[in-house]
mmCIF file of C-alpha atoms in Angstrom:
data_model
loop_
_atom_site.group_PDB
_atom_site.id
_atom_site.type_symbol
_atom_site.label_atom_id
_atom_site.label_comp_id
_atom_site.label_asym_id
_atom_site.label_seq_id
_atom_site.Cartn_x
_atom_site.Cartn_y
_atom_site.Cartn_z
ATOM 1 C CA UNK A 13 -3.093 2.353 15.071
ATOM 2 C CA UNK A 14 -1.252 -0.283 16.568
ATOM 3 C CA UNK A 15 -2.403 -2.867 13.794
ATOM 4 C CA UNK A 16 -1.799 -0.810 11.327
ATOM 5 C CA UNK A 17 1.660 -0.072 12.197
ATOM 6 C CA UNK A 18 2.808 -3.113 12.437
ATOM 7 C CA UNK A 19 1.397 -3.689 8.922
ATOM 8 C CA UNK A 20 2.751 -0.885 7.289
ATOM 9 C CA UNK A 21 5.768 -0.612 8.652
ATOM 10 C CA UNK A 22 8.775 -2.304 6.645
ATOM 11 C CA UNK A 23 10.515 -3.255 10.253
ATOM 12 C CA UNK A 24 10.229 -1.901 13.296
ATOM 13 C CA UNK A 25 13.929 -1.782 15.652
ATOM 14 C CA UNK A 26 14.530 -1.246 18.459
ATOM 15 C CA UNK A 27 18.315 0.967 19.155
ATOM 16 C CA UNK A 28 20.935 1.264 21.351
ATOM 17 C CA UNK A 29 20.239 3.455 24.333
ATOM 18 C CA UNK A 30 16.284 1.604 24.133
ATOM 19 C CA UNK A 31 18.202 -2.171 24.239
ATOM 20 C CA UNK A 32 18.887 -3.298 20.166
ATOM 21 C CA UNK A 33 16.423 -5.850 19.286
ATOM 22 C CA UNK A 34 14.002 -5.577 16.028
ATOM 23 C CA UNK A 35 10.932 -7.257 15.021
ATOM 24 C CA UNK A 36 11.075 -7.513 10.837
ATOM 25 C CA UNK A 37 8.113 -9.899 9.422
ATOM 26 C CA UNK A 38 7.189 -9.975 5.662
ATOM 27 C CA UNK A 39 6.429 -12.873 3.045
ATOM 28 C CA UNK A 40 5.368 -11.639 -0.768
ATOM 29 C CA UNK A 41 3.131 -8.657 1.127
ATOM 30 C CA UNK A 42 2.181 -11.350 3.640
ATOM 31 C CA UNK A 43 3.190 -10.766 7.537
ATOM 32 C CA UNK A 44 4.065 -14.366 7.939
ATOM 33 C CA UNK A 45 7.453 -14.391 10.008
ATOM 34 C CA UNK A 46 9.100 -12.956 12.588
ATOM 35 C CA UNK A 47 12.763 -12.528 13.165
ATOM 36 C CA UNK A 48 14.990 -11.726 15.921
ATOM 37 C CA UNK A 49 17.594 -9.078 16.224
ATOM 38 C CA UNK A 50 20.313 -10.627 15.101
ATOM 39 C CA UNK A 51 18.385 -12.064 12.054
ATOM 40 C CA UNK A 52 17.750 -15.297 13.462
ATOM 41 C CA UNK A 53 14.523 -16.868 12.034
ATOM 42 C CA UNK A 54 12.348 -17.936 14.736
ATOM 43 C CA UNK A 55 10.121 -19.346 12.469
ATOM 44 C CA UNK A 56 6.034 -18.217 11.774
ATOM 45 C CA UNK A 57 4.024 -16.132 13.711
ATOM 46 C CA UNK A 58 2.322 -19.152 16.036
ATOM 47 C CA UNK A 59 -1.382 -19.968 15.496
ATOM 48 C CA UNK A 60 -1.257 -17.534 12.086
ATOM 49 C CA UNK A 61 -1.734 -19.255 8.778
ATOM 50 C CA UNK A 62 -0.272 -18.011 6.061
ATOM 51 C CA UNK A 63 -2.594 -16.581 3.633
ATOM 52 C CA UNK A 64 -3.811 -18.827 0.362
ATOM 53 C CA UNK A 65 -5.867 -18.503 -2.530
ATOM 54 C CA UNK A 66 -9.651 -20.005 -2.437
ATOM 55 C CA UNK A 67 -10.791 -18.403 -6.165
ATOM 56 C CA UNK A 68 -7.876 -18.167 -8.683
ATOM 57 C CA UNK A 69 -7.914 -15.734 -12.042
ATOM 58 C CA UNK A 70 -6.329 -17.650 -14.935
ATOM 59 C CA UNK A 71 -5.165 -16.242 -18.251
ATOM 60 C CA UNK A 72 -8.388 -16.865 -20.213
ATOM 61 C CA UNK A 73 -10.958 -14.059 -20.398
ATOM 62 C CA UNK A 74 -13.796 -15.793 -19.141
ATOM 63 C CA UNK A 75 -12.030 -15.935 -15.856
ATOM 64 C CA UNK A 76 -13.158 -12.239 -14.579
ATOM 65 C CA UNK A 77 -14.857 -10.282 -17.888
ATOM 66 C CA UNK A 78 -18.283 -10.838 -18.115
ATOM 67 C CA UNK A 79 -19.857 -8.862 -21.565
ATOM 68 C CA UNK A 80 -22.937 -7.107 -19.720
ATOM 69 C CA UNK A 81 -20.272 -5.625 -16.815
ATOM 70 C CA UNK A 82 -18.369 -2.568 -17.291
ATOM 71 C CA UNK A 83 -14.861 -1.984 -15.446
ATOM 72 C CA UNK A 84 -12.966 0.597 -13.912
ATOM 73 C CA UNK A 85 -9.158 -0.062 -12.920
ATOM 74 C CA UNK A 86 -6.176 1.742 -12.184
ATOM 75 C CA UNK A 87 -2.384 1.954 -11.595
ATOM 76 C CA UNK A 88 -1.467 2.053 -8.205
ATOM 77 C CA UNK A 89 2.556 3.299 -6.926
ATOM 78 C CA UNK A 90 3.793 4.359 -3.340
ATOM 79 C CA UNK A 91 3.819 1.845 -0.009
ATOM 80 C CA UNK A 92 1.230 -0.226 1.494
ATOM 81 C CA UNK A 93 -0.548 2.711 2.652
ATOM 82 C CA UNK A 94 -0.183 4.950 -0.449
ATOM 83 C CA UNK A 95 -1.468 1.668 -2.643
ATOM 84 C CA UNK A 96 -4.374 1.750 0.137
ATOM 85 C CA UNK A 97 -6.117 5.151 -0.565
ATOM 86 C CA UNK A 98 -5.638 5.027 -4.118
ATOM 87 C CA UNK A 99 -7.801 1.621 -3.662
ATOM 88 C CA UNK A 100 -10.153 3.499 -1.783
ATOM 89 C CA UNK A 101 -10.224 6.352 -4.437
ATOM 90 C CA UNK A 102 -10.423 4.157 -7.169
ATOM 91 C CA UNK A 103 -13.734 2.271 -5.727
ATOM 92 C CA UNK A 104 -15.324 5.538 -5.079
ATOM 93 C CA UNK A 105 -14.842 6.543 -8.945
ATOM 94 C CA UNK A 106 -16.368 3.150 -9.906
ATOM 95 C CA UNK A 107 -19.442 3.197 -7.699
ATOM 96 C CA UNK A 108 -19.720 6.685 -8.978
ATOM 97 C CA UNK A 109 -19.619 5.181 -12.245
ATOM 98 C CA UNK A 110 -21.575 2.005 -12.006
ATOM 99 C CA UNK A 111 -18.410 -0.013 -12.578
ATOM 100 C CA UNK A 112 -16.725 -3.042 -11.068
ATOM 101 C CA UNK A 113 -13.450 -2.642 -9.716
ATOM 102 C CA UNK A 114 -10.588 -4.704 -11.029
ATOM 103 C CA UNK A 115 -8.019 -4.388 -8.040
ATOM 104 C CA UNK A 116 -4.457 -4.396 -8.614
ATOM 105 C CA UNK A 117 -1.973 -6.655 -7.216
ATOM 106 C CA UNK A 118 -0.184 -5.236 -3.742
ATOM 107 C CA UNK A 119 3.752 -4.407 -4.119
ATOM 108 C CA UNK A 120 6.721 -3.261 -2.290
ATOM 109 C CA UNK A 121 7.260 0.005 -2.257
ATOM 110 C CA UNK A 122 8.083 1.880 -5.401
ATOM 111 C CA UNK A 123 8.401 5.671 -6.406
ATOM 112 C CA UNK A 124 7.070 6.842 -9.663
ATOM 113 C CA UNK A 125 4.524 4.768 -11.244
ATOM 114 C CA UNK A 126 5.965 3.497 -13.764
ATOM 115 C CA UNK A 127 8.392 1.137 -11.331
ATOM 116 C CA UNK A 128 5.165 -0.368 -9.616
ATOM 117 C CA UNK A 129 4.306 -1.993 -13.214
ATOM 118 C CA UNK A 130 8.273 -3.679 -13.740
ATOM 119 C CA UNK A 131 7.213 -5.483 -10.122
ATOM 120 C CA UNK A 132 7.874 -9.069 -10.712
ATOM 121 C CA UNK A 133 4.853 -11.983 -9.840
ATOM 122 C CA UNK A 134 7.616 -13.348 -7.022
ATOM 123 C CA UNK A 135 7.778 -9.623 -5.049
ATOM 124 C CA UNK A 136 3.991 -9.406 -5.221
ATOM 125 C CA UNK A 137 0.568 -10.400 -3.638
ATOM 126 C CA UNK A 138 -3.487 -10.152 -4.985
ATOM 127 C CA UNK A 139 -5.107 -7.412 -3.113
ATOM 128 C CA UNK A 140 -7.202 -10.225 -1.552
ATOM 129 C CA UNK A 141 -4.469 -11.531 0.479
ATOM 130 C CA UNK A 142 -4.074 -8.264 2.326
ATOM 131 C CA UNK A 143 -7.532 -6.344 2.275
ATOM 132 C CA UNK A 144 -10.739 -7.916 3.756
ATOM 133 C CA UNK A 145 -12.430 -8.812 -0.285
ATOM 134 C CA UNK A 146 -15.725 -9.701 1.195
ATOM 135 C CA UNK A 147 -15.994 -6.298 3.397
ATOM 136 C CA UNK A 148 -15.323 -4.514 0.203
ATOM 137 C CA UNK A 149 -17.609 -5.984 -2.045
ATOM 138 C CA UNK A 150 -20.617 -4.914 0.468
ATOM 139 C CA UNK A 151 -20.067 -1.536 -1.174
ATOM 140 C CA UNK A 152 -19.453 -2.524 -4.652
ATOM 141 C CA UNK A 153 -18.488 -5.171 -7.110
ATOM 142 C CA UNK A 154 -14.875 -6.473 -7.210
ATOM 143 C CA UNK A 155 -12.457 -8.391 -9.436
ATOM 144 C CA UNK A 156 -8.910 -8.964 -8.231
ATOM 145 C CA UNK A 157 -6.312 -9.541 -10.253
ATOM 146 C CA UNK A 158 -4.078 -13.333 -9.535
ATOM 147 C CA UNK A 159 -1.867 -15.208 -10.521
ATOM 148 C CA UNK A 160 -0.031 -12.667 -12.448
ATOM 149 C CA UNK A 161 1.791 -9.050 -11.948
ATOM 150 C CA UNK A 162 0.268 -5.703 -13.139
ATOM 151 C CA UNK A 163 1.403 -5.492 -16.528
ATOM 152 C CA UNK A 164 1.020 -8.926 -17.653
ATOM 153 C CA UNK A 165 -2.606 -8.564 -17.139
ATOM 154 C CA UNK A 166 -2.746 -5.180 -19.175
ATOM 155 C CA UNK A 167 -0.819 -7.073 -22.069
ATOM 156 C CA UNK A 168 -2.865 -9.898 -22.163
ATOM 157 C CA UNK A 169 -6.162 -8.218 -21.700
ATOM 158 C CA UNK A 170 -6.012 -5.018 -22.824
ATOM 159 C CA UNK A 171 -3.445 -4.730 -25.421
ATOM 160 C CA UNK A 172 -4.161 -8.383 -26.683
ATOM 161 C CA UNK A 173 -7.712 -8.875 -25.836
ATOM 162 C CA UNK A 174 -10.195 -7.169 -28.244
ATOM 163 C CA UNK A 175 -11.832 -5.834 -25.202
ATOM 164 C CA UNK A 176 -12.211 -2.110 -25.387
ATOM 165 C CA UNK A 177 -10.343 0.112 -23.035
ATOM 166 C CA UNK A 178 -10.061 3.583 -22.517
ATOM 167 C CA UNK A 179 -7.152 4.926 -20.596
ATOM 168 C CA UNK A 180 -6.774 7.929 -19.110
ATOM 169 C CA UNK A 181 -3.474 9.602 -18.088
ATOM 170 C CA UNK A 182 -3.320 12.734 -16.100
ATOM 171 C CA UNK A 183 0.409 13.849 -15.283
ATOM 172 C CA UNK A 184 -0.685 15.071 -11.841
ATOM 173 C CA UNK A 185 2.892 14.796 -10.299
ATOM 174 C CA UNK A 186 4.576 17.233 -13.017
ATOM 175 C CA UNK A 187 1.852 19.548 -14.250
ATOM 176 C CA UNK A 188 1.394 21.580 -11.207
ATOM 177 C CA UNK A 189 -2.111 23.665 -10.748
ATOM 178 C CA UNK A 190 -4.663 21.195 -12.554
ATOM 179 C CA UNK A 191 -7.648 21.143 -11.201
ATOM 180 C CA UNK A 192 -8.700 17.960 -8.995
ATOM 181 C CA UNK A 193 -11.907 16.308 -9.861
ATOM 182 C CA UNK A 194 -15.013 16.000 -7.934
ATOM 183 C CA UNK A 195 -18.064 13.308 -8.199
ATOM 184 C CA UNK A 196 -19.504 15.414 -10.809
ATOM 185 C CA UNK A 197 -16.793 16.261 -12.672
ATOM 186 C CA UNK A 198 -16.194 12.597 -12.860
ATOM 187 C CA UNK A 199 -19.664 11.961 -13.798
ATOM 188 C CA UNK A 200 -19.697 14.756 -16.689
ATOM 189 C CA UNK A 201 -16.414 13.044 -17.989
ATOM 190 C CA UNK A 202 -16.716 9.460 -17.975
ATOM 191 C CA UNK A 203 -20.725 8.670 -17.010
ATOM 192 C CA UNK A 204 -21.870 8.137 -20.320
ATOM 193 C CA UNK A 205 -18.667 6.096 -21.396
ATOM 194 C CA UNK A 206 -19.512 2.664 -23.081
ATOM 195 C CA UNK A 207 -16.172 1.614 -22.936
ATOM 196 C CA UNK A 208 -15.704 -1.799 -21.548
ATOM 197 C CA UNK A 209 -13.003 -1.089 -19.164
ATOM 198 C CA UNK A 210 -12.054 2.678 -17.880
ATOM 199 C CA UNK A 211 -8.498 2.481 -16.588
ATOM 200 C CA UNK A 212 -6.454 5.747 -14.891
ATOM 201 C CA UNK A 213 -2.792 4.757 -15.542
ATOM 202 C CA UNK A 214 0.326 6.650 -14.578
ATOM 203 C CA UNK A 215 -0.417 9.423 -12.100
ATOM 204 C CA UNK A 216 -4.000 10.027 -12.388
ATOM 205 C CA UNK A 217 -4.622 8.597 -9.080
ATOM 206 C CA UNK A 218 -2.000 11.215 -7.429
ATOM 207 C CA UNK A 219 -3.800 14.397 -5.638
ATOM 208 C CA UNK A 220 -6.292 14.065 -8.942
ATOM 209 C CA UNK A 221 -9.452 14.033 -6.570
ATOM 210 C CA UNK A 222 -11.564 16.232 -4.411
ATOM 211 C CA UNK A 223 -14.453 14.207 -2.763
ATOM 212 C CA UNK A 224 -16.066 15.003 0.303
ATOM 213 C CA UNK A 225 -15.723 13.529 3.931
ATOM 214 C CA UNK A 226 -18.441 11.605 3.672
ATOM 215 C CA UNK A 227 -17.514 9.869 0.325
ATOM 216 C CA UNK A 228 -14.086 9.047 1.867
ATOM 217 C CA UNK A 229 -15.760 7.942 5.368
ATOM 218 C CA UNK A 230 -18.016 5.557 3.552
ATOM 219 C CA UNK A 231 -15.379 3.778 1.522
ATOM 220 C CA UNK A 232 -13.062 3.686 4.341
ATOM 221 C CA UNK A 233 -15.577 1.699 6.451
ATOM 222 C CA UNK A 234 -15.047 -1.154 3.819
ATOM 223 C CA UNK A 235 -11.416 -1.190 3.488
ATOM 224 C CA UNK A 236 -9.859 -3.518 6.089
ATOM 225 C CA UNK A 237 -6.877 -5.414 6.395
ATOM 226 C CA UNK A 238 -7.161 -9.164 5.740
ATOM 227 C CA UNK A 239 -8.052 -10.628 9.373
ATOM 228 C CA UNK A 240 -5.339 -13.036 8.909
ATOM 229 C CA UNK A 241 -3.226 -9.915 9.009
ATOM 230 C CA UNK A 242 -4.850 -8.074 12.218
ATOM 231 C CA UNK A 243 -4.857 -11.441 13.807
ATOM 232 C CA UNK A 244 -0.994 -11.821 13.241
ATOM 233 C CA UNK A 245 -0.626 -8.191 14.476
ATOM 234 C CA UNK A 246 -2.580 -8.840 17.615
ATOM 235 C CA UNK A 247 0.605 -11.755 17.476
ATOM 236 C CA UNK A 248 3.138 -9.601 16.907
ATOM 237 C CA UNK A 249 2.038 -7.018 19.366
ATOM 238 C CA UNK A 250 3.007 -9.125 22.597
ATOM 239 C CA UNK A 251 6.272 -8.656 21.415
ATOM 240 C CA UNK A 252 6.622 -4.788 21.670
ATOM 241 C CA UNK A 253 7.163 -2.822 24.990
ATOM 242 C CA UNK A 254 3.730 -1.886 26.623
ATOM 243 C CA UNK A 255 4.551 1.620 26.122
ATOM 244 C CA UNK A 256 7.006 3.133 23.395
ATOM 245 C CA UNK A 257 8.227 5.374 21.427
ATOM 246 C CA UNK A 258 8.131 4.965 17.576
ATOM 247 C CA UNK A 259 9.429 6.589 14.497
ATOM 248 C CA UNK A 260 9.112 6.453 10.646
ATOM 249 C CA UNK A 261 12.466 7.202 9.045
ATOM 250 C CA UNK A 262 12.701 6.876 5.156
ATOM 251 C CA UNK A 263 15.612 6.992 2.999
ATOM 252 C CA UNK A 264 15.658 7.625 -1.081
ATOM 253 C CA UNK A 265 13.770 5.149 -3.053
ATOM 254 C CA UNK A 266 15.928 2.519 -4.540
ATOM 255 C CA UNK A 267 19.140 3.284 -3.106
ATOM 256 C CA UNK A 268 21.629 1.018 -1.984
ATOM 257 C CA UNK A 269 23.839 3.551 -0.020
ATOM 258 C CA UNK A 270 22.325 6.568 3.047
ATOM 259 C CA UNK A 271 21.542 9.061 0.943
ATOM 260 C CA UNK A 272 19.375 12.259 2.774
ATOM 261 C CA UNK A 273 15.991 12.754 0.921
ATOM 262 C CA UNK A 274 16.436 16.496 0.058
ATOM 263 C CA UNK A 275 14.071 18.886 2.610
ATOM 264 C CA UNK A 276 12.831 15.624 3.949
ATOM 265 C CA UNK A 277 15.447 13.721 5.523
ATOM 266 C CA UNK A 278 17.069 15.053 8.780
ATOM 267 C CA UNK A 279 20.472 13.702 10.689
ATOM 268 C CA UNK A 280 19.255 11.459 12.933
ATOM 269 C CA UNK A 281 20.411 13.444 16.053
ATOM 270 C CA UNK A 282 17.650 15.780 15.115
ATOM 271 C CA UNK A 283 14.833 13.334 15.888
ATOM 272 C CA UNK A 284 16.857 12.809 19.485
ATOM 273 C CA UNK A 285 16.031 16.883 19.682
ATOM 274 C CA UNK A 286 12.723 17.015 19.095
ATOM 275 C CA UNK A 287 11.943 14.015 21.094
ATOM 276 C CA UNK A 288 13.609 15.579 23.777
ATOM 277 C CA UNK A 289 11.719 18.788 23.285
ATOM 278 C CA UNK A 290 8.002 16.479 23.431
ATOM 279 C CA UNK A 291 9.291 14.993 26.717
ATOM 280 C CA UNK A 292 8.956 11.607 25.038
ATOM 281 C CA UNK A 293 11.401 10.106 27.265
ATOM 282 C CA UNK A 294 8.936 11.153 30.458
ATOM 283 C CA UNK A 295 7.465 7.753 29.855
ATOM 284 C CA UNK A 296 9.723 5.388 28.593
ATOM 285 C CA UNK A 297 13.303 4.630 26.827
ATOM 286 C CA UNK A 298 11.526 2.439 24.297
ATOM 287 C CA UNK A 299 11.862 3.328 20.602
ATOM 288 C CA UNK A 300 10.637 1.272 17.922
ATOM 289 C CA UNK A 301 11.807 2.669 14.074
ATOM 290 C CA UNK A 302 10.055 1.687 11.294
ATOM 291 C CA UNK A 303 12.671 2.156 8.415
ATOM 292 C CA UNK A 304 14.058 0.114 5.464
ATOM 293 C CA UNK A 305 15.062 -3.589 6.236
ATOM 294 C CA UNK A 306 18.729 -2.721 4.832
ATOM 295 C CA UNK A 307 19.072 -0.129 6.972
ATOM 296 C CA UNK A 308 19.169 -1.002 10.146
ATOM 297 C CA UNK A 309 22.650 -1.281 10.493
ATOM 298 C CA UNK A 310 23.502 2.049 8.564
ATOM 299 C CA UNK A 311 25.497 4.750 10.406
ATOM 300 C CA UNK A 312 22.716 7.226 10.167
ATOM 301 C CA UNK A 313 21.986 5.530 13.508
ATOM 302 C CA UNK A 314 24.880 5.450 15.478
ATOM 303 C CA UNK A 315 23.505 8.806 17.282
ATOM 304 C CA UNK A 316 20.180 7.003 18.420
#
């Protein structure tokens, strides 16, 4: 848990009555620096290299398509974690299916999925610098996309290409009550497909699926964080309170001013009432927030 929320979270802070420092580290994706709480860089996280490309994808075919190989792909959207399970979903529809597994780059967080495609190459990182490639690849084939964001790769090799595609587009988000899709739905749909390269874009990753427990435990057993990155949490770690408090608090997507996310969003006193109601305080006056870097000088705050 602890690894993972250091990952995942944007920054974590640490506010007023619980002593204001914050621990913010990011580099394209990669966990790579820390900072201190007035914003002073205090340089990389110590005996942590920064992450760097051994195999590189280049923009000629031959790079990743082999002629005898059929592909599945997809278009991710959300946060880290979001972007995570849809990996996860996507390699259980292409073992399913027989099909490698082109994995899309990772990206900041976006809403909607048509934003994750406009990310550019500089805000971006291949899915091998933050998930543990080899530990996947023990439960199926995988080709990750370098070198270049999302939708540059769909223009030059599907839409330019001459390889076949077939894309699929299932409105998930908006058309409420469709039915989600199980193994063998999947296989009834797609397993006789010859296309070259079955891609799910827009929503069709979003609530689309309905596997069972032990689908989702086996893929999840092969879907680590890059050990670079749990070895620069284990870093990180030494710098947090042996025993806290901690809290996710998310604004609107792609705002630049507090704006409440409607039925989502409460003032911030009203995590100060609940904690109070859980006794959280019984064991410490630590409080870490994991929120967006911009934000942690916003009034929403002041009440914490």
């Amino acid at each position: 848990f602890l690894f993972g929320y250091l990952i995942l979270a944007d920054f974590m802070i640490r506010y007023p009555l619980f002593n204001r420092k914050f621990v913010s580290v990011y580099h394209r994706g990669i966990f790579s620096r820390v900072y201190s709480g007035s914003g002073e860089d205090i340089g990389p996280v110590k005996g942590v290299e920064i992450i760097e490309n051994t195999d590189e994808m280049d923009e000629s075919l031959d790079s990743w398509y082999d002629r005898g190989t059929k592909y599945f792909s997809f278009q991710p959207s959300g946060g880290i974690s979001n972007q995570r399970i849809f990996l996860e979903l996507g390699a259980i529809v292409a073992k399913l299916l027989n099909r490698t597994i082109i994995l899309p780059p990772i990206a900041p967080h976006t809403s909607k999925f048509g934003n994750y495609i406009k990310q550019k190459y500089a805000d971006i990182a291949p899915s091998s610098d933050v998930i543990e490639i080899e530990r996947l690849r023990e439960y199926l084939p995988v080709v990750v996309v370098k070198n270049m964001n999302f939708k540059r790769f769909l223009w030059k090799f599907r839409d330019k290409s001459g390889v076949k595609w077939k894309t699929i587009e299932r409105n998930s988000i908006d058309e409420k009550g469709l039915d989600q899709w199980d193994s063998q739905k999947i296989l009834d749909m797609f397993g006789k497909s010859n296309v070259s390269v079955l891609f799910f874009g827009q929503g069709t990753m979003w609530r689309n699926f309905n596997f069972t427990e032990t689908e989702l435990f086996q893929v999840q057993e092969h879907v680590r964080f890059h050990p670079k990155l749990r070895e620069a949490a284990r870093v990180l770690s030494r710098h947090l309170q042996p025993v806290y408090n901690c809290l996710h608090v998310r604004f609107s997507d792609g705002d630049d001013h507090l704006v409440f996310r409607k039925n989502l969003l409460r003032p911030a006193s009203t995590f100060l009432r609940r904690m109070k109601r859980a006794n959280f305080r019984n064991e410490t006056n630590n409080l870490y927030v994991a929120t967006v870097p911009a934000k942690h000088k916003s009034p929403y705050f002041t009440r914490i």
